[in-house]
Amino acid sequence: MSKNDELTVSVVTPAGSVYEGTTSLAICSTPEGKIGIMPNRLPLLTTLVIDEVKIQQPDGSFENIAISGGFLEFSNNELSIVAPAAERAEDIDVERAMSARDRAQKRIAEAKSNKKSVNDLERAEIALKRAINRLNISKG
Ligand code: ATP
């Protein structure tokens, strides 16, 4: 593969670097839907939703990374993903995600029974999305 057929990817969080590599295809989820980012495309800056980022490996398989929002910037064949939290599939602690899911479900039920807790409800729904996303990605 020549250099023009690949792009570099970095996934960074406040806790540190989660992924560095090169690829010919990265699939990311934006508020408008999933986009495939390939080498030499036009520059792009967009937010990301809680979902997975899929990075194609030389053997055609994908490295899957759980992303908790953030944004991506692409230019000059460099894709930078900056997220509040991100985990490679193999680094996801499944029990922790299950506990987070159960806690979030309880908080949602409590917030729904107390109509004043709109913020609590929103926060719990987002926490539930993060937990379910981690569980889905850990399953592969
Ligand atoms: P929890 O309630 O379990 O902390 P959370 O969704 O509130 O879950 P975040 O605030 O999104 O957690 O993340 C805090 C840090 O913990 C981040 O560095 C994130 O990568 C890590 N993290 C959270 N959940 C998991 C998990 N299930 N497996 C591995 N790392 C995790």
CSV table of N, CA and C and ligand atoms in Angstrom, one decimal:
chain,number,residue,atom,x,y,z
A,1,MET,N,0.8,-1.2,0.0
A,1,MET,CA,0.0,0.0,0.0
A,1,MET,C,0.9,1.3,0.0
A,2,SER,N,0.6,2.2,-0.9
A,2,SER,CA,1.4,3.4,-0.9
A,2,SER,C,0.8,4.3,0.1
A,3,LYS,N,1.6,5.4,0.5
A,3,LYS,CA,1.1,6.3,1.6
A,3,LYS,C,-0.2,6.9,1.3
A,4,ASN,N,-0.5,7.1,-0.1
A,4,ASN,CA,-1.8,7.8,-0.4
A,4,ASN,C,-3.0,6.9,-0.3
A,5,ASP,N,-2.7,5.6,0.0
A,5,ASP,CA,-3.8,4.7,0.1
A,5,ASP,C,-4.2,4.4,1.6
A,6,GLU,N,-3.5,5.2,2.5
A,6,GLU,CA,-3.9,4.9,3.9
A,6,GLU,C,-4.0,6.3,4.6
A,7,LEU,N,-4.6,6.2,5.8
A,7,LEU,CA,-4.7,7.4,6.6
A,7,LEU,C,-4.2,6.9,8.0
A,8,THR,N,-3.8,7.9,8.8
A,8,THR,CA,-3.4,7.6,10.2
A,8,THR,C,-4.6,7.9,11.1
A,9,VAL,N,-4.8,7.1,12.1
A,9,VAL,CA,-5.9,7.3,13.0
A,9,VAL,C,-5.4,7.4,14.4
A,10,SER,N,-5.9,8.4,15.2
A,10,SER,CA,-5.6,8.4,16.6
A,10,SER,C,-6.9,8.6,17.4
A,11,VAL,N,-7.0,7.9,18.4
A,11,VAL,CA,-8.1,8.0,19.3
A,11,VAL,C,-7.6,8.4,20.7
A,12,VAL,N,-8.0,9.6,21.1
A,12,VAL,CA,-7.4,10.2,22.3
A,12,VAL,C,-8.5,10.6,23.3
A,13,THR,N,-8.3,10.3,24.6
A,13,THR,CA,-9.2,10.7,25.7
A,13,THR,C,-8.5,11.5,26.7
A,14,PRO,N,-9.2,12.1,27.7
A,14,PRO,CA,-8.4,12.7,28.8
A,14,PRO,C,-7.6,11.7,29.6
A,15,ALA,N,-7.9,10.4,29.5
A,15,ALA,CA,-7.1,9.4,30.2
A,15,ALA,C,-5.9,9.0,29.4
A,16,GLY,N,-5.8,9.4,28.2
A,16,GLY,CA,-4.6,9.0,27.4
A,16,GLY,C,-5.0,8.5,26.0
A,17,SER,N,-4.0,8.0,25.3
A,17,SER,CA,-4.2,7.5,23.9
A,17,SER,C,-4.8,6.1,24.0
A,18,VAL,N,-5.8,5.9,23.2
A,18,VAL,CA,-6.4,4.6,23.2
A,18,VAL,C,-6.0,3.8,21.9
A,19,TYR,N,-5.8,4.5,20.8
A,19,TYR,CA,-5.4,3.8,19.6
A,19,TYR,C,-4.6,4.7,18.7
A,20,GLU,N,-3.6,4.1,18.1
A,20,GLU,CA,-2.8,4.8,17.0
A,20,GLU,C,-2.5,3.8,16.0
A,21,GLY,N,-2.7,4.2,14.7
A,21,GLY,CA,-2.5,3.2,13.7
A,21,GLY,C,-2.7,3.8,12.3
A,22,THR,N,-2.6,3.0,11.3
A,22,THR,CA,-2.9,3.4,9.9
A,22,THR,C,-4.0,2.4,9.4
A,23,THR,N,-4.8,2.9,8.5
A,23,THR,CA,-5.9,2.1,7.9
A,23,THR,C,-6.3,2.6,6.5
A,24,SER,N,-7.1,1.9,5.8
A,24,SER,CA,-7.7,2.4,4.6
A,24,SER,C,-9.1,2.7,4.7
A,25,LEU,N,-9.7,2.4,5.9
A,25,LEU,CA,-11.1,2.6,6.2
A,25,LEU,C,-11.4,2.7,7.7
A,26,ALA,N,-12.0,3.8,8.1
A,26,ALA,CA,-12.5,4.0,9.5
A,26,ALA,C,-14.0,4.4,9.4
A,27,ILE,N,-14.8,3.7,10.2
A,27,ILE,CA,-16.2,4.0,10.2
A,27,ILE,C,-16.6,4.6,11.5
A,28,CYS,N,-17.2,5.8,11.4
A,28,CYS,CA,-17.5,6.6,12.6
A,28,CYS,C,-19.0,6.9,12.6
A,29,SER,N,-19.6,7.2,13.8
A,29,SER,CA,-21.0,7.5,13.9
A,29,SER,C,-21.1,9.0,14.3
A,30,THR,N,-21.8,9.7,13.4
A,30,THR,CA,-22.0,11.2,13.6
A,30,THR,C,-23.5,11.3,13.9
A,31,PRO,N,-23.9,12.5,14.3
A,31,PRO,CA,-25.4,12.7,14.5
A,31,PRO,C,-26.2,12.5,13.3
A,32,GLU,N,-25.6,12.6,12.1
A,32,GLU,CA,-26.3,12.4,10.8
A,32,GLU,C,-26.2,10.9,10.4
A,33,GLY,N,-25.5,10.1,11.1
A,33,GLY,CA,-25.4,8.7,10.7
A,33,GLY,C,-24.0,8.2,10.6
A,34,LYS,N,-23.8,7.0,10.1
A,34,LYS,CA,-22.4,6.4,10.0
A,34,LYS,C,-21.7,7.0,8.8
A,35,ILE,N,-20.4,7.2,8.9
A,35,ILE,CA,-19.7,7.6,7.7
A,35,ILE,C,-18.4,6.8,7.6
A,36,GLY,N,-18.0,6.4,6.4
A,36,GLY,CA,-16.8,5.7,6.2
A,36,GLY,C,-15.8,6.7,5.7
A,37,ILE,N,-14.7,6.7,6.5
A,37,ILE,CA,-13.6,7.7,6.1
A,37,ILE,C,-12.5,7.0,5.4
A,38,MET,N,-12.2,7.4,4.2
A,38,MET,CA,-11.2,6.7,3.4
A,38,MET,C,-10.1,7.8,3.0
A,39,PRO,N,-8.9,7.3,2.6
A,39,PRO,CA,-7.8,8.2,2.3
A,39,PRO,C,-8.2,9.2,1.3
A,40,ASN,N,-7.6,10.4,1.3
A,40,ASN,CA,-7.7,11.5,0.3
A,40,ASN,C,-9.1,12.1,0.2
A,41,ARG,N,-10.0,11.9,1.2
A,41,ARG,CA,-11.3,12.5,1.2
A,41,ARG,C,-11.1,14.0,1.6
A,42,LEU,N,-12.2,14.8,1.4
A,42,LEU,CA,-12.2,16.2,1.8
A,42,LEU,C,-12.1,16.3,3.3
A,43,PRO,N,-11.5,17.4,3.8
A,43,PRO,CA,-11.4,17.6,5.2
A,43,PRO,C,-12.8,17.6,5.9
A,44,LEU,N,-12.9,17.2,7.1
A,44,LEU,CA,-14.1,17.0,7.8
A,44,LEU,C,-13.9,17.3,9.3
A,45,LEU,N,-14.9,18.0,9.9
A,45,LEU,CA,-14.9,18.2,11.3
A,45,LEU,C,-16.4,18.0,11.8
A,46,THR,N,-16.6,17.0,12.7
A,46,THR,CA,-17.9,16.7,13.1
A,46,THR,C,-18.0,16.1,14.5
A,47,THR,N,-19.1,16.2,15.2
A,47,THR,CA,-19.2,15.6,16.5
A,47,THR,C,-19.5,14.1,16.3
A,48,LEU,N,-19.3,13.3,17.3
A,48,LEU,CA,-19.6,11.9,17.3
A,48,LEU,C,-20.7,11.6,18.3
A,49,VAL,N,-21.4,10.5,18.1
A,49,VAL,CA,-22.4,10.0,19.0
A,49,VAL,C,-21.8,8.8,19.7
A,50,ILE,N,-22.5,8.4,20.8
A,50,ILE,CA,-22.1,7.2,21.6
A,50,ILE,C,-22.3,6.0,20.6
A,51,ASP,N,-21.3,5.4,20.3
A,51,ASP,CA,-21.4,4.2,19.3
A,51,ASP,C,-20.0,3.6,19.2
A,52,GLU,N,-19.8,2.9,18.1
A,52,GLU,CA,-18.4,2.3,17.9
A,52,GLU,C,-17.7,3.0,16.8
A,53,VAL,N,-16.4,3.0,16.9
A,53,VAL,CA,-15.6,3.4,15.7
A,53,VAL,C,-14.9,2.1,15.3
A,54,LYS,N,-15.0,1.8,14.0
A,54,LYS,CA,-14.5,0.6,13.4
A,54,LYS,C,-13.3,0.9,12.5
A,55,ILE,N,-12.2,0.3,12.8
A,55,ILE,CA,-11.0,0.6,12.0
A,55,ILE,C,-10.5,-0.6,11.3
A,56,GLN,N,-10.5,-0.6,10.0
A,56,GLN,CA,-10.1,-1.8,9.3
A,56,GLN,C,-8.6,-2.1,9.4
A,57,GLN,N,-8.3,-3.4,9.6
A,57,GLN,CA,-7.0,-3.9,9.7
A,57,GLN,C,-6.5,-4.4,8.4
A,58,PRO,N,-5.2,-4.6,8.3
A,58,PRO,CA,-4.6,-5.1,7.0
A,58,PRO,C,-5.3,-6.4,6.5
A,59,ASP,N,-5.7,-7.3,7.5
A,59,ASP,CA,-6.3,-8.6,7.1
A,59,ASP,C,-7.8,-8.4,6.7
A,60,GLY,N,-8.3,-7.2,6.8
A,60,GLY,CA,-9.7,-7.0,6.4
A,60,GLY,C,-10.6,-7.0,7.6
A,61,SER,N,-10.2,-7.5,8.8
A,61,SER,CA,-11.0,-7.4,10.0
A,61,SER,C,-11.0,-6.0,10.5
A,62,PHE,N,-11.9,-5.8,11.5
A,62,PHE,CA,-12.0,-4.5,12.1
A,62,PHE,C,-11.7,-4.5,13.6
A,63,GLU,N,-10.9,-3.4,14.0
A,63,GLU,CA,-10.7,-3.1,15.4
A,63,GLU,C,-11.9,-2.3,15.8
A,64,ASN,N,-12.6,-2.7,16.9
A,64,ASN,CA,-13.8,-2.0,17.3
A,64,ASN,C,-13.5,-1.2,18.6
A,65,ILE,N,-13.9,0.0,18.6
A,65,ILE,CA,-13.6,0.9,19.8
A,65,ILE,C,-14.9,1.5,20.2
A,66,ALA,N,-15.2,1.4,21.5
A,66,ALA,CA,-16.4,2.1,22.1
A,66,ALA,C,-16.1,3.5,22.3
A,67,ILE,N,-16.9,4.4,21.8
A,67,ILE,CA,-16.7,5.9,21.9
A,67,ILE,C,-17.9,6.5,22.6
A,68,SER,N,-17.6,7.3,23.6
A,68,SER,CA,-18.7,8.0,24.4
A,68,SER,C,-18.9,9.4,23.9
A,69,GLY,N,-19.0,9.6,22.6
A,69,GLY,CA,-19.2,11.0,22.1
A,69,GLY,C,-17.9,11.6,21.6
A,70,GLY,N,-17.8,13.0,21.7
A,70,GLY,CA,-16.6,13.7,21.3
A,70,GLY,C,-16.7,14.2,19.9
A,71,PHE,N,-15.6,14.3,19.2
A,71,PHE,CA,-15.6,14.8,17.8
A,71,PHE,C,-14.4,14.2,17.0
A,72,LEU,N,-14.5,14.3,15.7
A,72,LEU,CA,-13.4,13.9,14.8
A,72,LEU,C,-13.0,15.0,13.9
A,73,GLU,N,-11.8,15.0,13.6
A,73,GLU,CA,-11.2,15.9,12.6
A,73,GLU,C,-10.4,15.1,11.6
A,74,PHE,N,-10.7,15.4,10.3
A,74,PHE,CA,-9.9,14.7,9.3
A,74,PHE,C,-9.4,15.7,8.3
A,75,SER,N,-8.0,15.7,8.1
A,75,SER,CA,-7.4,16.5,7.0
A,75,SER,C,-6.1,15.9,6.8
A,76,ASN,N,-5.6,16.0,5.5
A,76,ASN,CA,-4.3,15.5,5.1
A,76,ASN,C,-4.0,14.1,5.5
A,77,ASN,N,-5.1,13.3,5.4
A,77,ASN,CA,-5.0,11.8,5.7
A,77,ASN,C,-4.6,11.6,7.1
A,78,GLU,N,-5.0,12.5,8.0
A,78,GLU,CA,-4.9,12.2,9.5
A,78,GLU,C,-6.3,12.4,10.1
A,79,LEU,N,-6.7,11.3,10.7
A,79,LEU,CA,-8.0,11.2,11.4
A,79,LEU,C,-7.7,11.3,12.9
A,80,SER,N,-8.2,12.4,13.5
A,80,SER,CA,-8.1,12.5,15.0
A,80,SER,C,-9.4,12.4,15.6
A,81,ILE,N,-9.6,11.5,16.5
A,81,ILE,CA,-10.8,11.3,17.3
A,81,ILE,C,-10.5,11.7,18.7
A,82,VAL,N,-11.3,12.6,19.3
A,82,VAL,CA,-11.1,13.0,20.6
A,82,VAL,C,-12.4,12.8,21.4
A,83,ALA,N,-12.4,12.0,22.4
A,83,ALA,CA,-13.6,11.5,23.1
A,83,ALA,C,-13.5,11.6,24.6
A,84,PRO,N,-14.6,11.9,25.3
A,84,PRO,CA,-14.5,11.9,26.7
A,84,PRO,C,-14.1,10.6,27.3
A,85,ALA,N,-14.5,9.5,26.6
A,85,ALA,CA,-14.0,8.1,27.0
A,85,ALA,C,-14.1,7.2,25.8
A,86,ALA,N,-13.1,6.3,25.8
A,86,ALA,CA,-13.1,5.3,24.6
A,86,ALA,C,-12.4,4.1,25.1
A,87,GLU,N,-12.8,2.9,24.7
A,87,GLU,CA,-12.2,1.7,25.1
A,87,GLU,C,-12.2,0.7,23.9
A,88,ARG,N,-11.0,0.1,23.7
A,88,ARG,CA,-11.0,-1.0,22.7
A,88,ARG,C,-11.8,-2.1,23.2
A,89,ALA,N,-12.4,-2.9,22.2
A,89,ALA,CA,-13.3,-4.0,22.6
A,89,ALA,C,-12.7,-4.9,23.7
A,90,GLU,N,-11.5,-5.2,23.5
A,90,GLU,CA,-10.9,-6.2,24.5
A,90,GLU,C,-10.6,-5.6,25.8
A,91,ASP,N,-10.6,-4.3,25.9
A,91,ASP,CA,-10.3,-3.6,27.2
A,91,ASP,C,-11.6,-3.3,28.0
A,92,ILE,N,-12.7,-3.7,27.5
A,92,ILE,CA,-14.0,-3.3,28.2
A,92,ILE,C,-14.2,-4.3,29.3
A,93,ASP,N,-14.5,-3.8,30.5
A,93,ASP,CA,-14.8,-4.6,31.7
A,93,ASP,C,-16.3,-4.8,31.6
A,94,VAL,N,-16.7,-6.0,31.3
A,94,VAL,CA,-18.1,-6.3,31.1
A,94,VAL,C,-18.9,-6.2,32.3
A,95,GLU,N,-18.3,-6.7,33.5
A,95,GLU,CA,-19.1,-6.6,34.7
A,95,GLU,C,-19.4,-5.2,35.1
A,96,ARG,N,-18.3,-4.4,34.9
A,96,ARG,CA,-18.5,-2.9,35.2
A,96,ARG,C,-19.6,-2.3,34.4
A,97,ALA,N,-19.6,-2.6,33.1
A,97,ALA,CA,-20.6,-2.1,32.2
A,97,ALA,C,-22.0,-2.6,32.6
A,98,MET,N,-22.1,-3.9,33.0
A,98,MET,CA,-23.4,-4.4,33.4
A,98,MET,C,-23.9,-3.7,34.7
A,99,SER,N,-23.0,-3.4,35.6
A,99,SER,CA,-23.4,-2.7,36.8
A,99,SER,C,-23.8,-1.3,36.5
A,100,ALA,N,-23.1,-0.6,35.6
A,100,ALA,CA,-23.4,0.7,35.1
A,100,ALA,C,-24.8,0.7,34.5
A,101,ARG,N,-25.0,-0.3,33.6
A,101,ARG,CA,-26.4,-0.4,33.0
A,101,ARG,C,-27.5,-0.5,34.0
A,102,ASP,N,-27.3,-1.4,35.0
A,102,ASP,CA,-28.3,-1.7,36.0
A,102,ASP,C,-28.6,-0.4,36.8
A,103,ARG,N,-27.5,0.3,37.2
A,103,ARG,CA,-27.6,1.5,38.0
A,103,ARG,C,-28.4,2.6,37.2
A,104,ALA,N,-28.0,2.7,35.9
A,104,ALA,CA,-28.7,3.7,35.1
A,104,ALA,C,-30.2,3.4,34.9
A,105,GLN,N,-30.5,2.1,34.8
A,105,GLN,CA,-31.9,1.7,34.6
A,105,GLN,C,-32.7,2.1,35.9
A,106,LYS,N,-32.1,1.9,37.1
A,106,LYS,CA,-32.7,2.2,38.3
A,106,LYS,C,-32.9,3.7,38.4
A,107,ARG,N,-31.9,4.5,38.0
A,107,ARG,CA,-32.0,5.9,38.1
A,107,ARG,C,-33.1,6.4,37.1
A,108,ILE,N,-33.2,5.8,36.0
A,108,ILE,CA,-34.3,6.2,35.0
A,108,ILE,C,-35.6,6.0,35.6
A,109,ALA,N,-35.8,4.8,36.2
A,109,ALA,CA,-37.1,4.5,36.9
A,109,ALA,C,-37.4,5.6,38.0
A,110,GLU,N,-36.4,5.9,38.8
A,110,GLU,CA,-36.6,6.8,39.9
A,110,GLU,C,-36.9,8.2,39.3
A,111,ALA,N,-36.2,8.6,38.3
A,111,ALA,CA,-36.4,10.0,37.7
A,111,ALA,C,-37.8,10.1,37.1
A,112,LYS,N,-38.2,9.0,36.5
A,112,LYS,CA,-39.6,9.0,35.8
A,112,LYS,C,-40.7,9.1,36.9
A,113,SER,N,-40.4,8.5,38.1
A,113,SER,CA,-41.5,8.6,39.1
A,113,SER,C,-41.4,10.0,39.8
A,114,ASN,N,-40.4,10.7,39.6
A,114,ASN,CA,-40.2,12.1,40.2
A,114,ASN,C,-40.1,13.1,39.0
A,115,LYS,N,-41.2,13.6,38.6
A,115,LYS,CA,-41.2,14.4,37.4
A,115,LYS,C,-40.3,15.6,37.3
A,116,LYS,N,-39.8,16.0,38.6
A,116,LYS,CA,-38.9,17.2,38.6
A,116,LYS,C,-37.5,16.9,38.1
A,117,SER,N,-37.2,15.6,38.0
A,117,SER,CA,-35.8,15.2,37.8
A,117,SER,C,-35.5,15.0,36.3
A,118,VAL,N,-35.8,16.1,35.5
A,118,VAL,CA,-35.5,16.0,34.0
A,118,VAL,C,-34.0,15.8,33.8
A,119,ASN,N,-33.2,16.6,34.5
A,119,ASN,CA,-31.7,16.4,34.3
A,119,ASN,C,-31.2,15.1,34.7
A,120,ASP,N,-31.7,14.5,35.8
A,120,ASP,CA,-31.4,13.2,36.2
A,120,ASP,C,-31.7,12.2,35.2
A,121,LEU,N,-32.9,12.3,34.6
A,121,LEU,CA,-33.4,11.4,33.6
A,121,LEU,C,-32.5,11.4,32.4
A,122,GLU,N,-32.1,12.6,31.9
A,122,GLU,CA,-31.3,12.8,30.8
A,122,GLU,C,-29.9,12.1,31.0
A,123,ARG,N,-29.3,12.5,32.2
A,123,ARG,CA,-28.0,11.9,32.6
A,123,ARG,C,-28.0,10.4,32.6
A,124,ALA,N,-29.1,9.9,33.2
A,124,ALA,CA,-29.2,8.4,33.4
A,124,ALA,C,-29.4,7.8,32.0
A,125,GLU,N,-30.1,8.4,31.1
A,125,GLU,CA,-30.3,7.8,29.8
A,125,GLU,C,-29.0,7.8,29.0
A,126,ILE,N,-28.2,8.8,29.2
A,126,ILE,CA,-26.9,8.9,28.5
A,126,ILE,C,-26.0,7.8,29.1
A,127,ALA,N,-26.0,7.7,30.4
A,127,ALA,CA,-25.2,6.6,31.1
A,127,ALA,C,-25.6,5.2,30.6
A,128,LEU,N,-26.9,5.0,30.4
A,128,LEU,CA,-27.4,3.8,29.9
A,128,LEU,C,-26.9,3.5,28.5
A,129,LYS,N,-26.9,4.5,27.7
A,129,LYS,CA,-26.4,4.4,26.3
A,129,LYS,C,-24.9,4.0,26.3
A,130,ARG,N,-24.1,4.6,27.2
A,130,ARG,CA,-22.7,4.3,27.3
A,130,ARG,C,-22.5,2.8,27.7
A,131,ALA,N,-23.3,2.4,28.7
A,131,ALA,CA,-23.1,1.0,29.2
A,131,ALA,C,-23.5,0.0,28.1
A,132,ILE,N,-24.7,0.3,27.5
A,132,ILE,CA,-25.2,-0.7,26.4
A,132,ILE,C,-24.2,-0.7,25.3
A,133,ASN,N,-23.6,0.4,24.9
A,133,ASN,CA,-22.6,0.5,23.8
A,133,ASN,C,-21.4,-0.4,24.2
A,134,ARG,N,-20.9,-0.2,25.4
A,134,ARG,CA,-19.8,-1.1,25.8
A,134,ARG,C,-20.1,-2.5,25.8
A,135,LEU,N,-21.3,-2.9,26.2
A,135,LEU,CA,-21.7,-4.3,26.2
A,135,LEU,C,-21.8,-4.8,24.8
A,136,ASN,N,-22.4,-4.1,23.9
A,136,ASN,CA,-22.5,-4.5,22.5
A,136,ASN,C,-21.1,-4.7,21.9
A,137,ILE,N,-20.2,-3.8,22.1
A,137,ILE,CA,-18.9,-3.8,21.5
A,137,ILE,C,-18.1,-4.9,22.1
A,138,SER,N,-18.2,-5.2,23.4
A,138,SER,CA,-17.4,-6.3,24.0
A,138,SER,C,-17.9,-7.6,23.5
A,139,LYS,N,-19.1,-7.7,23.0
A,139,LYS,CA,-19.6,-9.0,22.4
A,139,LYS,C,-19.1,-9.2,21.0
A,140,GLY,N,-18.6,-8.1,20.4
A,140,GLY,CA,-18.0,-8.3,19.1
A,140,GLY,C,-18.9,-8.2,17.9
B,1,ATP,P1,-18.9,3.8,35.4
B,1,ATP,O1,-20.2,4.2,36.1
B,1,ATP,O2,-18.7,2.3,35.4
B,1,ATP,O3,-17.7,4.6,35.8
B,1,ATP,P2,-19.3,5.6,33.2
B,1,ATP,O4,-20.1,5.4,31.9
B,1,ATP,O5,-19.8,6.6,34.1
B,1,ATP,O6,-19.2,4.1,33.8
B,1,ATP,P3,-17.2,7.1,32.0
B,1,ATP,O7,-17.3,8.4,32.8
B,1,ATP,O8,-17.7,7.1,30.6
B,1,ATP,O9,-17.8,5.9,32.9
B,1,ATP,O10,-15.6,6.7,32.0
B,1,ATP,C1,-14.7,6.9,33.0
B,1,ATP,C2,-13.5,6.1,32.7
B,1,ATP,O11,-13.7,4.7,33.0
B,1,ATP,C3,-13.0,6.3,31.3
B,1,ATP,O12,-11.6,6.3,31.2
B,1,ATP,C4,-13.6,5.0,30.6
B,1,ATP,O13,-12.8,4.6,29.5
B,1,ATP,C5,-13.5,4.0,31.8
B,1,ATP,N1,-14.6,3.0,31.7
B,1,ATP,C6,-15.9,3.2,32.0
B,1,ATP,N2,-16.5,2.0,31.9
B,1,ATP,C7,-15.7,1.1,31.5
B,1,ATP,C8,-15.8,-0.3,31.3
B,1,ATP,N3,-16.9,-1.0,31.4
B,1,ATP,N4,-14.6,-1.0,30.9
B,1,ATP,C9,-13.4,-0.3,30.8
B,1,ATP,N5,-13.3,1.0,31.0
B,1,ATP,C10,-14.4,1.7,31.4
